Coordinates of C-alpha atoms and ligand atoms in Angstrom, one line a residue:
X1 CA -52.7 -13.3 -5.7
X2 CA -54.8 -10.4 -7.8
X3 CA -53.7 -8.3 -10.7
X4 CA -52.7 -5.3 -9.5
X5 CA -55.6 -2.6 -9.6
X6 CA -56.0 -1.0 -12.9
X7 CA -54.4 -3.9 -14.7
X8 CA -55.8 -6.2 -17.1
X9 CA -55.0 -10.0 -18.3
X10 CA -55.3 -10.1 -21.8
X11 CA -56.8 -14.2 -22.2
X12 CA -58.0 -13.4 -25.9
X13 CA -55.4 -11.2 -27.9
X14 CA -57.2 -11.9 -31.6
X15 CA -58.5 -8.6 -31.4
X16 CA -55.3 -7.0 -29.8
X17 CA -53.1 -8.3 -32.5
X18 CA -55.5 -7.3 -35.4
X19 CA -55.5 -3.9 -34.4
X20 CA -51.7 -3.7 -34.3
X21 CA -51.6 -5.4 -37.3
X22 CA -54.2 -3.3 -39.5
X23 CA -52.1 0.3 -37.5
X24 CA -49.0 -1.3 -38.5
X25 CA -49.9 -1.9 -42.5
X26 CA -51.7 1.6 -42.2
X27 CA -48.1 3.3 -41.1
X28 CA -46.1 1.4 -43.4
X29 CA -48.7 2.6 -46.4
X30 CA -47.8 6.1 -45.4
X31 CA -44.1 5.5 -44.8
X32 CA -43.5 5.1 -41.3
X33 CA -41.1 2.5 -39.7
X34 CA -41.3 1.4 -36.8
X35 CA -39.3 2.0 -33.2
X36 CA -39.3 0.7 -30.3
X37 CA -38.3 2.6 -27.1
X38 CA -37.4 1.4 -23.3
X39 CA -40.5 1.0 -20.7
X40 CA -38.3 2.6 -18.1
X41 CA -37.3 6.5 -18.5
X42 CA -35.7 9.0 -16.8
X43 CA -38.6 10.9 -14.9
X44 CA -37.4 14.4 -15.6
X45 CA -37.9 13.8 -19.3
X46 CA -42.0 13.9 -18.9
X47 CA -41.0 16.6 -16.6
X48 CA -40.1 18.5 -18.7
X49 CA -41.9 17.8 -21.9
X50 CA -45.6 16.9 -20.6
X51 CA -45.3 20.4 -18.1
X52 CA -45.0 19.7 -14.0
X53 CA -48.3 21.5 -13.6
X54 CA -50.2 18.5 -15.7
X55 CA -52.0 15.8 -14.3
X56 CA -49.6 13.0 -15.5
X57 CA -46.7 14.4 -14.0
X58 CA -47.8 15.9 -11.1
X59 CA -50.1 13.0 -9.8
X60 CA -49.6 9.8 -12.0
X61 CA -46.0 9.0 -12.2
X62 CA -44.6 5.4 -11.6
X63 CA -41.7 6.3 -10.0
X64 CA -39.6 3.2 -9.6
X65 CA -37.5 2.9 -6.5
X66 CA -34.1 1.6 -6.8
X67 CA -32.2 3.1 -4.7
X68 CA -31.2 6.9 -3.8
X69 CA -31.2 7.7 -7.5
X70 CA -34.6 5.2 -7.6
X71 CA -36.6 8.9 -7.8
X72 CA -34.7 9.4 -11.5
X73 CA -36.5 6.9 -13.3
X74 CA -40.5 5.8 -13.9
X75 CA -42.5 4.0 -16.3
X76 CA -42.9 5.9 -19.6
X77 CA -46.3 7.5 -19.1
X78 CA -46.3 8.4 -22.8
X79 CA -44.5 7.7 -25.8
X80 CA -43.9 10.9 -27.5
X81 CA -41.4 12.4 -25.1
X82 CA -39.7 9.2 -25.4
X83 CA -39.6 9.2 -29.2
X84 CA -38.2 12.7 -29.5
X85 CA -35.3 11.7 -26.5
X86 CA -34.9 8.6 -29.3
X87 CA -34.6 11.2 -31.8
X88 CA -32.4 13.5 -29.8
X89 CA -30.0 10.5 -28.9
X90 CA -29.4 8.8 -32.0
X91 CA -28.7 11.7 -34.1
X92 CA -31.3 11.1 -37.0
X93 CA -30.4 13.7 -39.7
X94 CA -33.0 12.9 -42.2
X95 CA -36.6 14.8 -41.8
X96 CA -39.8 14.2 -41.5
X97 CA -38.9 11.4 -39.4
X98 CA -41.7 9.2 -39.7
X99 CA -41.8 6.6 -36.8
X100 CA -44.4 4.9 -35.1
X101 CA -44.3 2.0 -31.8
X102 CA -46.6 0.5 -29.8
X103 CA -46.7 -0.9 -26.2
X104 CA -47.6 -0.3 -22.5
X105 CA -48.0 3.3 -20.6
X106 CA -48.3 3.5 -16.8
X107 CA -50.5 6.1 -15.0
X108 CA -52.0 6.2 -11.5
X109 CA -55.4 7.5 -12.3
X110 CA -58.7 6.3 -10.8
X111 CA -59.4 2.8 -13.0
X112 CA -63.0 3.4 -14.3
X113 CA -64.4 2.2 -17.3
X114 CA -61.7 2.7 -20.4
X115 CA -59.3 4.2 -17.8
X116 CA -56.3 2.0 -16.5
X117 CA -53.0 2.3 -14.9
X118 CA -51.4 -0.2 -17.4
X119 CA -52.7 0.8 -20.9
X120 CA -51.7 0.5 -24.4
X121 CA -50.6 2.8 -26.9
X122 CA -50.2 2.5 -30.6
X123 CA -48.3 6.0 -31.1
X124 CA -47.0 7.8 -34.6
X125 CA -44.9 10.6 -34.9
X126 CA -43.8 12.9 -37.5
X127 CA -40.8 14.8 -36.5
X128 CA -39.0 17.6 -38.3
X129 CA -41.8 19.3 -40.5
X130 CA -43.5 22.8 -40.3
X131 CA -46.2 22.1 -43.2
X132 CA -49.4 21.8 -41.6
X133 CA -50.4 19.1 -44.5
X134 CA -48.6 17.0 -42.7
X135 CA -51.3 17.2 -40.3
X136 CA -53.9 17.3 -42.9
X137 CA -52.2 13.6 -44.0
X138 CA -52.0 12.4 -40.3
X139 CA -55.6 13.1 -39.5
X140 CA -55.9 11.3 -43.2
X141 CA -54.4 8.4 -42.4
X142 CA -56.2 7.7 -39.0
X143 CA -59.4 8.3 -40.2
X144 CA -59.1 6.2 -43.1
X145 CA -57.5 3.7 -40.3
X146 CA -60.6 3.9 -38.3
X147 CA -63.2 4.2 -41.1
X148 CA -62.0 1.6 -43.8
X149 CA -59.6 -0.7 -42.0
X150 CA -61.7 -1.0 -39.0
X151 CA -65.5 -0.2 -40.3
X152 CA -66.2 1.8 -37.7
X153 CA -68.9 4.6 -38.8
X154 CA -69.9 5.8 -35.2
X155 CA -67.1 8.1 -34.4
X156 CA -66.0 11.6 -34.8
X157 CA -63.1 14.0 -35.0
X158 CA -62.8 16.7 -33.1
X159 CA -60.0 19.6 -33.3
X160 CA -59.3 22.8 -32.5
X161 CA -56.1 24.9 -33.2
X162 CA -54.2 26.1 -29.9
X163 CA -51.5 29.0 -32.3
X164 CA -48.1 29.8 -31.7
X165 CA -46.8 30.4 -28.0
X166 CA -47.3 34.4 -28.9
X167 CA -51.1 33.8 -30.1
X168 CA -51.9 31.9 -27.1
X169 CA -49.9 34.2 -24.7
X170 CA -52.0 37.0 -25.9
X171 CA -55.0 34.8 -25.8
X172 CA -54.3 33.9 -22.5
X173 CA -54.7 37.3 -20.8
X174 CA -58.1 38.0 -22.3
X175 CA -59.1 34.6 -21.2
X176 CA -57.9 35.5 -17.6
X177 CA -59.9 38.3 -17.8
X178 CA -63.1 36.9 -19.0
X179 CA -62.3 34.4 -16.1
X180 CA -61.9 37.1 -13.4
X181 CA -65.7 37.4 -14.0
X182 CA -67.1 33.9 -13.5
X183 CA -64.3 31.7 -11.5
X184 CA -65.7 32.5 -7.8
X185 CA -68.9 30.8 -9.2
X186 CA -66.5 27.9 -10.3
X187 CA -65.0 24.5 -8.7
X188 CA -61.7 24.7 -6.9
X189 CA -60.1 22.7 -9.5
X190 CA -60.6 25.5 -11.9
X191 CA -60.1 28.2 -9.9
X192 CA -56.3 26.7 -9.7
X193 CA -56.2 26.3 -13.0
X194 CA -56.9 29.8 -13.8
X195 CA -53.7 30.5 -11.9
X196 CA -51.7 26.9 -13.1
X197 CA -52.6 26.3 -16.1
X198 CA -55.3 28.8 -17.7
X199 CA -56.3 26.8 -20.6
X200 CA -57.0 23.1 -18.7
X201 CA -59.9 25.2 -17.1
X202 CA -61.8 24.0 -20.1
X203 CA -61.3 20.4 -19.6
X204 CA -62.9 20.6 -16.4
X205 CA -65.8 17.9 -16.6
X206 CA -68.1 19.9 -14.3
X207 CA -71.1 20.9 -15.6
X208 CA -71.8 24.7 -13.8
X209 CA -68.3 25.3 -15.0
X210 CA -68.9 24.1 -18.7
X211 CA -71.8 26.7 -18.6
X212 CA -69.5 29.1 -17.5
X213 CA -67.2 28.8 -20.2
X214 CA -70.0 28.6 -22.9
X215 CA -69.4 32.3 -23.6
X216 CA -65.6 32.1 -22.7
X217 CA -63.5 33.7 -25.8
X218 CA -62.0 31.1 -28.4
X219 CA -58.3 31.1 -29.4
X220 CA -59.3 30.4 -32.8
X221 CA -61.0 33.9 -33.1
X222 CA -57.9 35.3 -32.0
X223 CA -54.9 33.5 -34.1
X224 CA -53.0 36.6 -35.9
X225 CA -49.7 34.7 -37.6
X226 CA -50.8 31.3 -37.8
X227 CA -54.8 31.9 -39.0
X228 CA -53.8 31.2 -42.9
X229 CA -52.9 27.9 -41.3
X230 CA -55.7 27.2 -39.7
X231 CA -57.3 27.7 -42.5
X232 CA -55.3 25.6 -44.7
X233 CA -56.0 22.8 -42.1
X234 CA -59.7 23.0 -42.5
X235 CA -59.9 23.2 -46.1
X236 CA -57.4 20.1 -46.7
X237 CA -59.7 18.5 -44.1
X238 CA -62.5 18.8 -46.3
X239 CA -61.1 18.4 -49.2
X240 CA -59.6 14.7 -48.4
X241 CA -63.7 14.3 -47.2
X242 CA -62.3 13.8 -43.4
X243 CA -65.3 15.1 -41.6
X244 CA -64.5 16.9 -38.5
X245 CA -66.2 19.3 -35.4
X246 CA -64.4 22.3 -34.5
X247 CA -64.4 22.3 -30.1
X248 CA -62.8 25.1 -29.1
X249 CA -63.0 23.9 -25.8
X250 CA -60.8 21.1 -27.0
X251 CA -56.9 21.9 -25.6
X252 CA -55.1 18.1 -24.6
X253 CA -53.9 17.4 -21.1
X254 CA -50.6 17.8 -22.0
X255 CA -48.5 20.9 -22.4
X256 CA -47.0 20.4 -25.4
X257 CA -49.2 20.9 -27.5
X258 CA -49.2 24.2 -30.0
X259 CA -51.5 24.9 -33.4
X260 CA -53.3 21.9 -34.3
X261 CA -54.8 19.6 -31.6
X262 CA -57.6 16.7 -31.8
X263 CA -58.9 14.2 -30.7
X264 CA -61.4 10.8 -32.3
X265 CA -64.2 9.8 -30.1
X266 CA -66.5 7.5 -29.7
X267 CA -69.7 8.2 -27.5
X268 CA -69.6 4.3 -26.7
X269 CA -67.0 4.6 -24.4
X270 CA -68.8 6.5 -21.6
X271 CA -67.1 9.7 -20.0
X272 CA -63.9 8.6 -21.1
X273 CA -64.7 9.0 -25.0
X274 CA -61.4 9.6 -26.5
X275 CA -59.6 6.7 -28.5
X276 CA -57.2 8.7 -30.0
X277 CA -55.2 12.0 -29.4
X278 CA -52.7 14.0 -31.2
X279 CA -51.8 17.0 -32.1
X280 CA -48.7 19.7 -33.4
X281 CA -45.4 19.8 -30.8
X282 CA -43.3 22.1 -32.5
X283 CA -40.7 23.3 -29.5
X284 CA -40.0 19.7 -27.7
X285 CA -36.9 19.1 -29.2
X286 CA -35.4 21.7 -27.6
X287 CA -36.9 21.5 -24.3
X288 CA -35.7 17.9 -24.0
X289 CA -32.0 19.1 -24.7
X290 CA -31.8 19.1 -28.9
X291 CA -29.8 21.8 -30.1
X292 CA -32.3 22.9 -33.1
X293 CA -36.0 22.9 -33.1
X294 CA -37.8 20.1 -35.1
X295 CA -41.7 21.4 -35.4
X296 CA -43.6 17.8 -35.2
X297 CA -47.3 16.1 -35.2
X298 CA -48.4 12.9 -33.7
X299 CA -51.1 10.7 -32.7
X300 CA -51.6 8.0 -30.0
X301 CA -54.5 5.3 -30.4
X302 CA -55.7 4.0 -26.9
X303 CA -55.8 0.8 -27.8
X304 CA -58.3 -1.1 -24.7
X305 CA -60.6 2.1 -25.8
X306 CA -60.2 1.0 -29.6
X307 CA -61.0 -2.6 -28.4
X308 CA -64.0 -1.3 -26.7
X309 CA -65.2 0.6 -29.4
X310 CA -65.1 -2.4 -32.1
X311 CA -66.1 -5.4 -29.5
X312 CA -69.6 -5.1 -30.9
X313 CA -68.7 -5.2 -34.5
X314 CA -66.0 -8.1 -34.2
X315 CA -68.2 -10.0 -36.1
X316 CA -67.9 -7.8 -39.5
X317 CA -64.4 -7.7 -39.1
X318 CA -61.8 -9.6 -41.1
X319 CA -60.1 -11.2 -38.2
X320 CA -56.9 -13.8 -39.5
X321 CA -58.6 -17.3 -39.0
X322 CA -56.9 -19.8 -37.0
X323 CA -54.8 -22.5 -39.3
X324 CA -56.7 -25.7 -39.1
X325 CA -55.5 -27.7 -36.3
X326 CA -54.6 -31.9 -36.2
X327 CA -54.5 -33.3 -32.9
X328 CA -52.5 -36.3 -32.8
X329 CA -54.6 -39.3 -30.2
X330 CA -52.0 -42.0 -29.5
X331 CA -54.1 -44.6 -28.2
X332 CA -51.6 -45.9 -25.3
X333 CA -47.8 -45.2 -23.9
X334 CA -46.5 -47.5 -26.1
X335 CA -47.6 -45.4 -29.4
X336 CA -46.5 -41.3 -27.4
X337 CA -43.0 -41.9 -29.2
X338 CA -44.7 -42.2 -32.5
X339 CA -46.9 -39.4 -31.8
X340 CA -43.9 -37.5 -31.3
X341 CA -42.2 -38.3 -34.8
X342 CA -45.5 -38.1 -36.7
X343 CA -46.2 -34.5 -35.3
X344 CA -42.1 -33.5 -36.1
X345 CA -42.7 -34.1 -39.6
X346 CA -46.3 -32.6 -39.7
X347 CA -44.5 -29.7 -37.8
X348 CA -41.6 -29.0 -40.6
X349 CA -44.3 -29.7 -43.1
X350 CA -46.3 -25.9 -41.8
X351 CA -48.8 -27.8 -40.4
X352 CA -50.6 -27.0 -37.3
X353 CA -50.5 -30.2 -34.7
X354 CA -50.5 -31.1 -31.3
X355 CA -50.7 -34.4 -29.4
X356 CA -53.0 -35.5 -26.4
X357 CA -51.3 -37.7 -23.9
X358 CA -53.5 -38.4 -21.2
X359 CA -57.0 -40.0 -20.9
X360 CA -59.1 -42.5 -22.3
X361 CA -59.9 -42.5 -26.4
X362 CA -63.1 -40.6 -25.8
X363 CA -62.3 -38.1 -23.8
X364 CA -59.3 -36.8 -25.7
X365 CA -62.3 -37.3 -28.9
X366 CA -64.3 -34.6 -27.2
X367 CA -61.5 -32.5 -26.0
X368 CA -59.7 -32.7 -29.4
X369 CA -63.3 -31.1 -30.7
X370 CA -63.4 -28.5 -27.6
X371 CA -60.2 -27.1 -28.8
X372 CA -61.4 -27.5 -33.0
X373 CA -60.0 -29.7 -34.4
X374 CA -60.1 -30.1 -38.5
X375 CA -59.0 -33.7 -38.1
X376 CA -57.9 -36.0 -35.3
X377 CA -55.3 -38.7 -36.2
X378 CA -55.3 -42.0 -34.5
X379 CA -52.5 -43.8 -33.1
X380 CA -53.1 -47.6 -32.0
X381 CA -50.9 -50.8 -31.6
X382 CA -52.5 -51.6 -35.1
X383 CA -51.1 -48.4 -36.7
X384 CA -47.8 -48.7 -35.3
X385 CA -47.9 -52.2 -36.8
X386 CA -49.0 -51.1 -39.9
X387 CA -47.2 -48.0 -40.1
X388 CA -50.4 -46.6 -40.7
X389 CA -53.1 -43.6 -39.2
X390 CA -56.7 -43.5 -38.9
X391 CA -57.6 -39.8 -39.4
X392 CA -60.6 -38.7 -39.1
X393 CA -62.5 -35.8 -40.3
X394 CA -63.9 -34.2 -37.1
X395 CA -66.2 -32.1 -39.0
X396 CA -68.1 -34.9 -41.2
X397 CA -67.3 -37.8 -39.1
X398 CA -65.4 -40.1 -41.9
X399 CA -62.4 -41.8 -41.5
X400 CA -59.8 -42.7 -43.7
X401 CA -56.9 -44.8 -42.9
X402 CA -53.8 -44.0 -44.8
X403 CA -49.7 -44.5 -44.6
X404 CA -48.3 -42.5 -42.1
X405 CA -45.6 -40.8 -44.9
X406 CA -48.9 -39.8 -46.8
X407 CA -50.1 -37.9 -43.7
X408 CA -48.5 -34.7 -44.2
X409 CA -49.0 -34.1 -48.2
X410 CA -52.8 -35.7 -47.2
X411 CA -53.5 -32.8 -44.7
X412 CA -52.0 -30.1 -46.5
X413 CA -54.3 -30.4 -49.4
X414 CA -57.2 -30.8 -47.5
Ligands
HAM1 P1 -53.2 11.2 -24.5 O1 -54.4 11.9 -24.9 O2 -52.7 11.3 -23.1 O3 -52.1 11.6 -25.6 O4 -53.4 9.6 -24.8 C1 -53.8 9.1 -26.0 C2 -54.8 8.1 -25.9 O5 -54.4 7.0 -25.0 C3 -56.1 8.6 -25.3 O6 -57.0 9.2 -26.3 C4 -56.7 7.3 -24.8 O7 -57.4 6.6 -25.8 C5 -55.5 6.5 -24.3 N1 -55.3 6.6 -22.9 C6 -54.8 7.6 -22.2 N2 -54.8 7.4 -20.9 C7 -55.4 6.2 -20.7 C8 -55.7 5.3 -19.6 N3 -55.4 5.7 -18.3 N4 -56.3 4.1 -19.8 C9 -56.6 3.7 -21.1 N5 -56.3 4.5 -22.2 C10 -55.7 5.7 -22.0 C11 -50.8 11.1 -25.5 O8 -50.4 10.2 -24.8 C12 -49.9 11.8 -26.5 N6 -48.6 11.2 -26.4 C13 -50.4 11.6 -27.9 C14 -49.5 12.3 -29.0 C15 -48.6 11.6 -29.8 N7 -49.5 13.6 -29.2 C16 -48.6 13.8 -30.2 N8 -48.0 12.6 -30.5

């Protein structure tokens, strides 16, 4: 049997965990707690936050079949959708509520490199503030996430600002009509999307239609109400030293998305470049069935991509050391019960032990090294006799044989 395409076996989690870890002290610095939400959804609530004209709804759901209702209910795809129903449900009165989670999202894309169907997120959410410092702070806190916590210097921030519904309504029909111009020289995915879902034309990865959009008019030239803010954003930016590229081009697959959005890439990653996304959500409360609207700002960190974009620099980083391990080698049946007791107490004592059963002396000797051990502790007839242990120091060779109630305080200070 074969992992199911688009999947991956995690063998090695160091890096994983460290990344969680370091995300997870970065969030709790900035006052964030943490959630966690089911894997399993009901499909209409990406339905109706993520738009049914979007890629992820309307070709990557995990439905899951259970029945006639089976069609109600998929893997969550996303986690924002899922934090606001959270929101929604539990009746949280206090704003901003600052959460973030982490775990699996499932989408039926091609796999490619960076791309799976079974991926991880590490998502934050801000919900219930207008300020646009917030997102000044939340583009802050990431950066500072992936600069200092992670060393990584070969990366950059992009952003744009996508206005209020009635900016980008307006903005929409002079983009149509700039459109009207070039689209029959444009693929067939764009020239749907000009009807669908205008702005997604620009995250068309064809190159003739990139060209054609080169001169295509930017919604940040035409923000009316919401300019000051973009504004504001950009100077806070820069005043917090974030360093950033303005793309106008830049407008999310997903169509929640209003005022600020960005993105952090990495051009290690290939075509699939992005290992984090966010942006401003300020109407999703009410389209998933809240009563008031909570304007909100959020982030998700791919985590494989993250992976893939410190692998070469695992060395530099501070990854937690493995406690030094004992490996307890009782020299015959008769001495396995001892073996047992011995590594109890070594076990209450903190101490990091396990015991090899099977084979002759030297081969659990070389295995007991395979797997690094600090010290080995030898259990013959003579020891059990004794009531004593031969340990001995795998990395300088000694040994030292010493009462088997010493063993515990002895390892412990070495
Ligand atoms: P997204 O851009 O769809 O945004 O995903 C965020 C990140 O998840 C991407 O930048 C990428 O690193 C990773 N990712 C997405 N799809 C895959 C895949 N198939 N394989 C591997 N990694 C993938 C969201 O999901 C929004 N919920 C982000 C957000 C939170 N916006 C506001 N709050």
């Amino acid at each position: 049997m074969n992992k199911i395409k688009g999947t991956q076996d995690f063998i090695d989690l160091q890096l994983f965990n460290f990344i969680i870890d370091k995300a997870r002290q970065q969030c709790e610095q900035y006052n964030f707690s943490e959630i966690a939400t089911p894997i399993l959804e009901p499909t209409e609530l990406f339905k109706r936050s993520l738009g049914t004209e979007t890629d992820v709804v309307s070709k990557e759901m995990y439905t899951v079949n259970t029945g006639p209702d089976g069609d109600n209910i998929c893997l969550r795809p996303e986690a924002t959708a899922s934090t606001i129903r959270a929101f929604i449900e539990n009746s949280i009165q206090h704003t901003p509520w600052k959460v973030f989670s982490w775990g699996a999202m499932f989408r039926h894309e091609r796999p490619q490199k960076g791309r799976y169907r079974q991926f991880h997120q590490f998502n934050l959410e801000v919900i219930g503030s207008n300020a646009i410092a917030e997102d000044a702070l939340c583009i802050k806190m990431l950066d500072s996430l992936f600069s200092d916590s992670f060393g990584l210097s070969e990366y950059a921030l992009i952003i744009n600002f996508l206005g209020t519904p009635e900016e980008r309504h307006a903005y929409v029909v002079i983009l149509d009509k700039y459109l009207d111009g070039v689209i029959d020289k444009a693929c067939k995915t764009c020239a749907v999307r000009k009807v669908s879902n205008i702005l997604r034309v620009f995250d068309c990865k064809n190159e003739t239609c990139q060209s054609l959009y080169k001169k295509a008019p930017k919604i940040i030239d035409h923000l009316t109400e919401s300019a000051e803010e973009w504004q504001q954003l950009q100077e806070q930016l820069t005043l917090l030293s974030v360093s950033y590229t303005i793309d106008p081009k830049l407008v999310r697959g997903l169509d929640y998305y209003s005022k600020t959005v960005f993105e952090f890439v990495s051009s290690n990653l290939g075509s699939q470049n992005a290992f984090c996304g966010g942006g401003r959500y300020n109407n999703l409360v009410k389209t998933i069935g809240g009563k008031e609207d909570q304007p909100s700002i959020g982030a998700s960190i791919g985590i494989e991509r993250l992976m893939m974009v410190l692998e070469p620099i695992k060395d530099k980083l501070a990854l937690p050391q493995p406690a030094a391990l004992t490996i307890l080698i009782p020299l015959a049946v008769e001495q396995q019960t001892l073996a047992l007791l011995i590594a109890q107490n070594l076990h209450t004592h903190k101490l990091s032990c396990d015991i090899l059963f099977e084979g002759s002396v030297k081969s659990m000797m070389r295995k007991a090294n395979k797997m690094g051990a600090t010290y080995t502790v030898l259990l013959g007839s003579d020891e059990q006799v004794t009531r004593t242990a031969t340990v001995k120091n795998m990395i300088t060779g000694t040994e030292e044989k010493m009462d088997q109630t010493k063993l515990a305080q002895y390892l412990k200070k070495v």
